[in-house]
mmCIF file of N, CA, C and O in Angstrom:
data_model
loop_
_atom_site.group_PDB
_atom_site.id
_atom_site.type_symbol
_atom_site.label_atom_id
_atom_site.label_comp_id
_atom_site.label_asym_id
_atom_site.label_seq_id
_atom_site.Cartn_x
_atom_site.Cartn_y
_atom_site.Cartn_z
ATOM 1 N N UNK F 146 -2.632 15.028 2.962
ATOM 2 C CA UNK F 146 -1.564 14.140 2.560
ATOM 3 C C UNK F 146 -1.222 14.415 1.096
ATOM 4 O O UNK F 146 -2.051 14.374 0.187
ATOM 5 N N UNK F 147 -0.067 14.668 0.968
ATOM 6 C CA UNK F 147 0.596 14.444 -0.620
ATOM 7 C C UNK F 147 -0.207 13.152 -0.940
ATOM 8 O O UNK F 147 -0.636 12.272 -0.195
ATOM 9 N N UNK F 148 -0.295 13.371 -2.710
ATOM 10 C CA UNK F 148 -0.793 11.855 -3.501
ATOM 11 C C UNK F 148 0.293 12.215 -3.993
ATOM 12 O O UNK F 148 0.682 13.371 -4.160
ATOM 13 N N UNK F 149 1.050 10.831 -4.351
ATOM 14 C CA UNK F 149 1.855 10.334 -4.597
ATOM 15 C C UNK F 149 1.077 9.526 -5.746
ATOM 16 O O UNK F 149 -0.129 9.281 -5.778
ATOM 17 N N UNK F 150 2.278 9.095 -6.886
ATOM 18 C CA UNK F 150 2.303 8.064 -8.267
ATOM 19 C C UNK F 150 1.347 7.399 -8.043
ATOM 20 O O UNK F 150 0.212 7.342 -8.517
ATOM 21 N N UNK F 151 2.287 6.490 -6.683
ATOM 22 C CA UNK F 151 2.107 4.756 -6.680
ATOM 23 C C UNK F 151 0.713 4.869 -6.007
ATOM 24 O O UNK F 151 0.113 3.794 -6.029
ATOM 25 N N UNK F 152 0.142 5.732 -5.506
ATOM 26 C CA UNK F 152 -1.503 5.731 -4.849
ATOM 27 C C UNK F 152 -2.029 4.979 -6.079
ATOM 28 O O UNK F 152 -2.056 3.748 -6.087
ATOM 29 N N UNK F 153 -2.457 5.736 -7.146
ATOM 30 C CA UNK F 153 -3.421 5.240 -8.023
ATOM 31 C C UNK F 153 -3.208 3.664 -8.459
ATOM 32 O O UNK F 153 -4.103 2.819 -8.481
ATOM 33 N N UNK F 154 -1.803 3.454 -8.806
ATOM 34 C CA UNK F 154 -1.650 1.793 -8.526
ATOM 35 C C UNK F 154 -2.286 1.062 -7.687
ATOM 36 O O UNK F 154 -3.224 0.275 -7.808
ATOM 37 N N UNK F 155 -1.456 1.533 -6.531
ATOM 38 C CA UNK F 155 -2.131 0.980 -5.127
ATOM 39 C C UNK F 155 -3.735 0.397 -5.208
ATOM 40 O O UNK F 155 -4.128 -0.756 -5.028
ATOM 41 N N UNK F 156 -4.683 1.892 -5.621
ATOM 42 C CA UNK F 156 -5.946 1.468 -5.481
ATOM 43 C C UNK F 156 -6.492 0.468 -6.827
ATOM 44 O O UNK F 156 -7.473 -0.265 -6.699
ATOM 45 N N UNK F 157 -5.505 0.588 -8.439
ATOM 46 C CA UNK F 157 -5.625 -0.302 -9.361
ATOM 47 C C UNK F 157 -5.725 -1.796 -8.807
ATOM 48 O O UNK F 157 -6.637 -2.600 -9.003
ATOM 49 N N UNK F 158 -4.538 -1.967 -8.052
ATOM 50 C CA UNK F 158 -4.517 -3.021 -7.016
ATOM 51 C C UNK F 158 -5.483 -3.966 -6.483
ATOM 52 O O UNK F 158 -5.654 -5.176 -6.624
ATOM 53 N N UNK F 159 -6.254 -2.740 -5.611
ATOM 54 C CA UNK F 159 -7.021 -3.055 -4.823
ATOM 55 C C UNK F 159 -8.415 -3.339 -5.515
ATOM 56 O O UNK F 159 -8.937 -4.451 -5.432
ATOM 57 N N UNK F 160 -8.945 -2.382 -6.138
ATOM 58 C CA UNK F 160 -9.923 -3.470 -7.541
ATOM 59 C C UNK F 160 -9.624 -4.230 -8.591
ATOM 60 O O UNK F 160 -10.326 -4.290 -9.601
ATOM 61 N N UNK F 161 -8.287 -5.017 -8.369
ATOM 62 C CA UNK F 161 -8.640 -5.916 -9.087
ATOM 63 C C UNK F 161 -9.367 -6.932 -8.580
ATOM 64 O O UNK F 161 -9.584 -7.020 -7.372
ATOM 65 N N UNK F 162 -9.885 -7.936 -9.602
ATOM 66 C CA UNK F 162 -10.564 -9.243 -8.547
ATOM 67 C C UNK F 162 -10.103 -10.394 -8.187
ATOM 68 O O UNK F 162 -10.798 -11.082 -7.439
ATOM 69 N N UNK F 163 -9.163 -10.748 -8.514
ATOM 70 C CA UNK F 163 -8.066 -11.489 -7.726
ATOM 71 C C UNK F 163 -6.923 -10.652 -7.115
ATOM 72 O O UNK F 163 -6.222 -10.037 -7.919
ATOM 73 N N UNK F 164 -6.662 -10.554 -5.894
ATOM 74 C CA UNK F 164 -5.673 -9.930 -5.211
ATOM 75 C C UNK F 164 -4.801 -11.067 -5.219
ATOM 76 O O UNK F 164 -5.201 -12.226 -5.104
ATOM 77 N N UNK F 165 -3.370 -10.655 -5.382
ATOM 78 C CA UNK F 165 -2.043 -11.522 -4.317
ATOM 79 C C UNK F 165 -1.785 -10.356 -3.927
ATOM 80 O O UNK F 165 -2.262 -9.231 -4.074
ATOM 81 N N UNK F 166 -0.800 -10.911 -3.312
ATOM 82 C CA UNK F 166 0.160 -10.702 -2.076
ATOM 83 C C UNK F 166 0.935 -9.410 -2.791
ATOM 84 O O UNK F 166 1.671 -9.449 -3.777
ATOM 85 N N UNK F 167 0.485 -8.072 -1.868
ATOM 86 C CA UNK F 167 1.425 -6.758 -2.202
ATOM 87 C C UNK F 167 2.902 -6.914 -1.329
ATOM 88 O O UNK F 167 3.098 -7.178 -0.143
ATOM 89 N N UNK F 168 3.953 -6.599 -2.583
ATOM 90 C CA UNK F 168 5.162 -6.489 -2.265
ATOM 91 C C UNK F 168 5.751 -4.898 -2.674
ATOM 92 O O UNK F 168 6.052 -4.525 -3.808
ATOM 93 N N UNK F 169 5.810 -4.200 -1.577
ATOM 94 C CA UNK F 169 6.366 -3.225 -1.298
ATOM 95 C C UNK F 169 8.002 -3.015 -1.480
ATOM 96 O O UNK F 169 8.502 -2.676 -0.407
ATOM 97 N N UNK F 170 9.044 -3.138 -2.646
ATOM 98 C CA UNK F 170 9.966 -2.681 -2.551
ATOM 99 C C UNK F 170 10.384 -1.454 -3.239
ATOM 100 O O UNK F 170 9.712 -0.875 -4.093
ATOM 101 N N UNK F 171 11.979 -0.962 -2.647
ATOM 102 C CA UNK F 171 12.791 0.408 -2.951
ATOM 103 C C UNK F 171 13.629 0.841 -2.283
ATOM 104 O O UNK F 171 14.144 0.092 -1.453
ATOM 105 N N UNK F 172 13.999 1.990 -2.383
ATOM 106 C CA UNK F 172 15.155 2.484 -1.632
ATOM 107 C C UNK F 172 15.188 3.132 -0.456
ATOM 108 O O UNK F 172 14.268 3.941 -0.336
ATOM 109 N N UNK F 173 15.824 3.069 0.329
ATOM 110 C CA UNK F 173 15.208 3.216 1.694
ATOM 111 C C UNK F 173 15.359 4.681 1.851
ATOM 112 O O UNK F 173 16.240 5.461 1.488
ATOM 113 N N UNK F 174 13.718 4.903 2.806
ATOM 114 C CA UNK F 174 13.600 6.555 3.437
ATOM 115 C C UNK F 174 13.210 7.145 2.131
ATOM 116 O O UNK F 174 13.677 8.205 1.715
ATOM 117 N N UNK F 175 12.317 6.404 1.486
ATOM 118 C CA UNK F 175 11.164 7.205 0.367
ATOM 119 C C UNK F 175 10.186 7.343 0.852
ATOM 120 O O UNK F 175 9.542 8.214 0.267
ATOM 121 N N UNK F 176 9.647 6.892 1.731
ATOM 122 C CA UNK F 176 8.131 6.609 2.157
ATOM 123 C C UNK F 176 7.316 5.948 1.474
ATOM 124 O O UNK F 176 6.242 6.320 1.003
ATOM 125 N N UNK F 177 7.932 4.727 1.399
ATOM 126 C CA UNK F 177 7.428 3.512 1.315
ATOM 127 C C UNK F 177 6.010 2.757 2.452
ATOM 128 O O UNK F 177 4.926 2.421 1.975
ATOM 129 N N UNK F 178 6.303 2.642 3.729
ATOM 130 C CA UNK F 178 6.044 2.375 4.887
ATOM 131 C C UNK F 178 4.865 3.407 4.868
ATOM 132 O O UNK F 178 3.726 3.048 4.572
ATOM 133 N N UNK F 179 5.131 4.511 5.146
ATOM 134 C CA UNK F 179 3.996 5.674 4.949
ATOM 135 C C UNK F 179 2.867 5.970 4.096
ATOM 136 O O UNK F 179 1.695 6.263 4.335
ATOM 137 N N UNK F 180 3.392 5.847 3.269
ATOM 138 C CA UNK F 180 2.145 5.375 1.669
ATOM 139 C C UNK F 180 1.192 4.486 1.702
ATOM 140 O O UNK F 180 0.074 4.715 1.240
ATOM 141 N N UNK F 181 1.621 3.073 2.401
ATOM 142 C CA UNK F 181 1.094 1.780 2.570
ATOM 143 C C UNK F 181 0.023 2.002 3.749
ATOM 144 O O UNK F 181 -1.173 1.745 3.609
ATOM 145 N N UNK F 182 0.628 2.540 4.996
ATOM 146 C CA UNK F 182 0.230 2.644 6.175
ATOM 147 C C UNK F 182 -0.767 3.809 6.168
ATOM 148 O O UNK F 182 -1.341 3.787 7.257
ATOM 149 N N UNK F 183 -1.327 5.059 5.229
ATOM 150 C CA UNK F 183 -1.963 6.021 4.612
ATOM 151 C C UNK F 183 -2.907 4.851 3.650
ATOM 152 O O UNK F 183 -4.120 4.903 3.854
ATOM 153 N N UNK F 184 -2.547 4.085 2.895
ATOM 154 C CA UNK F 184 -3.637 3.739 1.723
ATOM 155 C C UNK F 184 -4.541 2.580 2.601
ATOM 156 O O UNK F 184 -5.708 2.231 2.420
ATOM 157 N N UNK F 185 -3.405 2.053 3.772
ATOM 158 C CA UNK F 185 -4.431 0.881 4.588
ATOM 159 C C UNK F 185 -5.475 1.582 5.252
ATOM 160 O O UNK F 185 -6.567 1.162 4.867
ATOM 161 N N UNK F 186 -5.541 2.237 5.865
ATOM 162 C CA UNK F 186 -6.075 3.381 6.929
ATOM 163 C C UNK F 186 -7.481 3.629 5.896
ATOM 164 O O UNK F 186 -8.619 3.197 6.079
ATOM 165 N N UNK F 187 -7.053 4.334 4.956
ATOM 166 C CA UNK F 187 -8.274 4.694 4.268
ATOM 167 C C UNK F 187 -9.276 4.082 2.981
ATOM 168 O O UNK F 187 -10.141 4.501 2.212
ATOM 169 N N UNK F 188 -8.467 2.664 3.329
ATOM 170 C CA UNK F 188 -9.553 1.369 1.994
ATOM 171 C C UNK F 188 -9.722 0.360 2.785
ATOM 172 O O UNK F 188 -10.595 -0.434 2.434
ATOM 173 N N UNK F 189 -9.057 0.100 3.923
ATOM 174 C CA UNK F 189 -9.316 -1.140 4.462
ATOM 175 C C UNK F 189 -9.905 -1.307 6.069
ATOM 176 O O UNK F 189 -9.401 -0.511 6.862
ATOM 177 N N UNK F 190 -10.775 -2.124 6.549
ATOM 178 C CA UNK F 190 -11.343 -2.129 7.851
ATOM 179 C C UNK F 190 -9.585 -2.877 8.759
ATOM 180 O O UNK F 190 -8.930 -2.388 9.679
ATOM 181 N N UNK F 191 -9.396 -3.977 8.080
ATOM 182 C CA UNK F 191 -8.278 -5.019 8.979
ATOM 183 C C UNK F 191 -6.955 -4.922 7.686
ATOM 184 O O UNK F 191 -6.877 -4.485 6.537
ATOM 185 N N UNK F 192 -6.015 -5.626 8.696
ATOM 186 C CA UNK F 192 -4.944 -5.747 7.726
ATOM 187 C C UNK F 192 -3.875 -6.539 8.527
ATOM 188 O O UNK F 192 -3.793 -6.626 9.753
ATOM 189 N N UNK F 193 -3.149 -7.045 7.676
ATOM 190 C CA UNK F 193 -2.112 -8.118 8.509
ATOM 191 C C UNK F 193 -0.514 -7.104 7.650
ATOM 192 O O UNK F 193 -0.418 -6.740 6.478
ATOM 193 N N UNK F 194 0.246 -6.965 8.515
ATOM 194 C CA UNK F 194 1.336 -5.847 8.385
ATOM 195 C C UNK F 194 2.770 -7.078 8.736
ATOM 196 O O UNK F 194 2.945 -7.431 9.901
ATOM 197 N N UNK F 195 3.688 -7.621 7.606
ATOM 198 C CA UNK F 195 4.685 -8.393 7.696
ATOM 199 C C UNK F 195 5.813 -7.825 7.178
ATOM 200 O O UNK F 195 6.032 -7.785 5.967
ATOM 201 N N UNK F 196 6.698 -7.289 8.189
ATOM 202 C CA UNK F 196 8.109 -6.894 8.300
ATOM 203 C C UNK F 196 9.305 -7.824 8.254
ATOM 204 O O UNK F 196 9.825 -8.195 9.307
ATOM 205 N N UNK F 197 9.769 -8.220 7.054
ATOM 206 C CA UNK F 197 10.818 -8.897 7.173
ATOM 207 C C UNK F 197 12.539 -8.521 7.477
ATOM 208 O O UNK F 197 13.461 -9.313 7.672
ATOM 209 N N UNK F 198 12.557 -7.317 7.441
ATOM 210 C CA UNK F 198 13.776 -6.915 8.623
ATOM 211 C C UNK F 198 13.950 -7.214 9.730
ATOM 212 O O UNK F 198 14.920 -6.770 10.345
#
């Protein structure tokens, strides 16, 4: 897989010790969706996935 920028964010993210709520926006057909769905896969056991389109 390409690493991409926003990975290392992503995982900044993910150690911090209070998490909220990741909001995923941009312009559409960047691979947005793909990035997310790649960084869940490989840090997380579960995950709750909310599509508001």
């Amino acid at each position: 897989m390409l690493r991409r920028k926003i990975y290392s964010e992503l995982l900044k993210w993910k150690n911090e010790p209070f998490n909220e709520a990741l909001v995923v926006k941009g312009a559409r057909q960047v691979g947005k969706s793909f990035i997310i769905e790649q960084f869940i896969k490989e840090n997380f056991e579960r995950h709750l996935t909310i599509d508001f389109v």
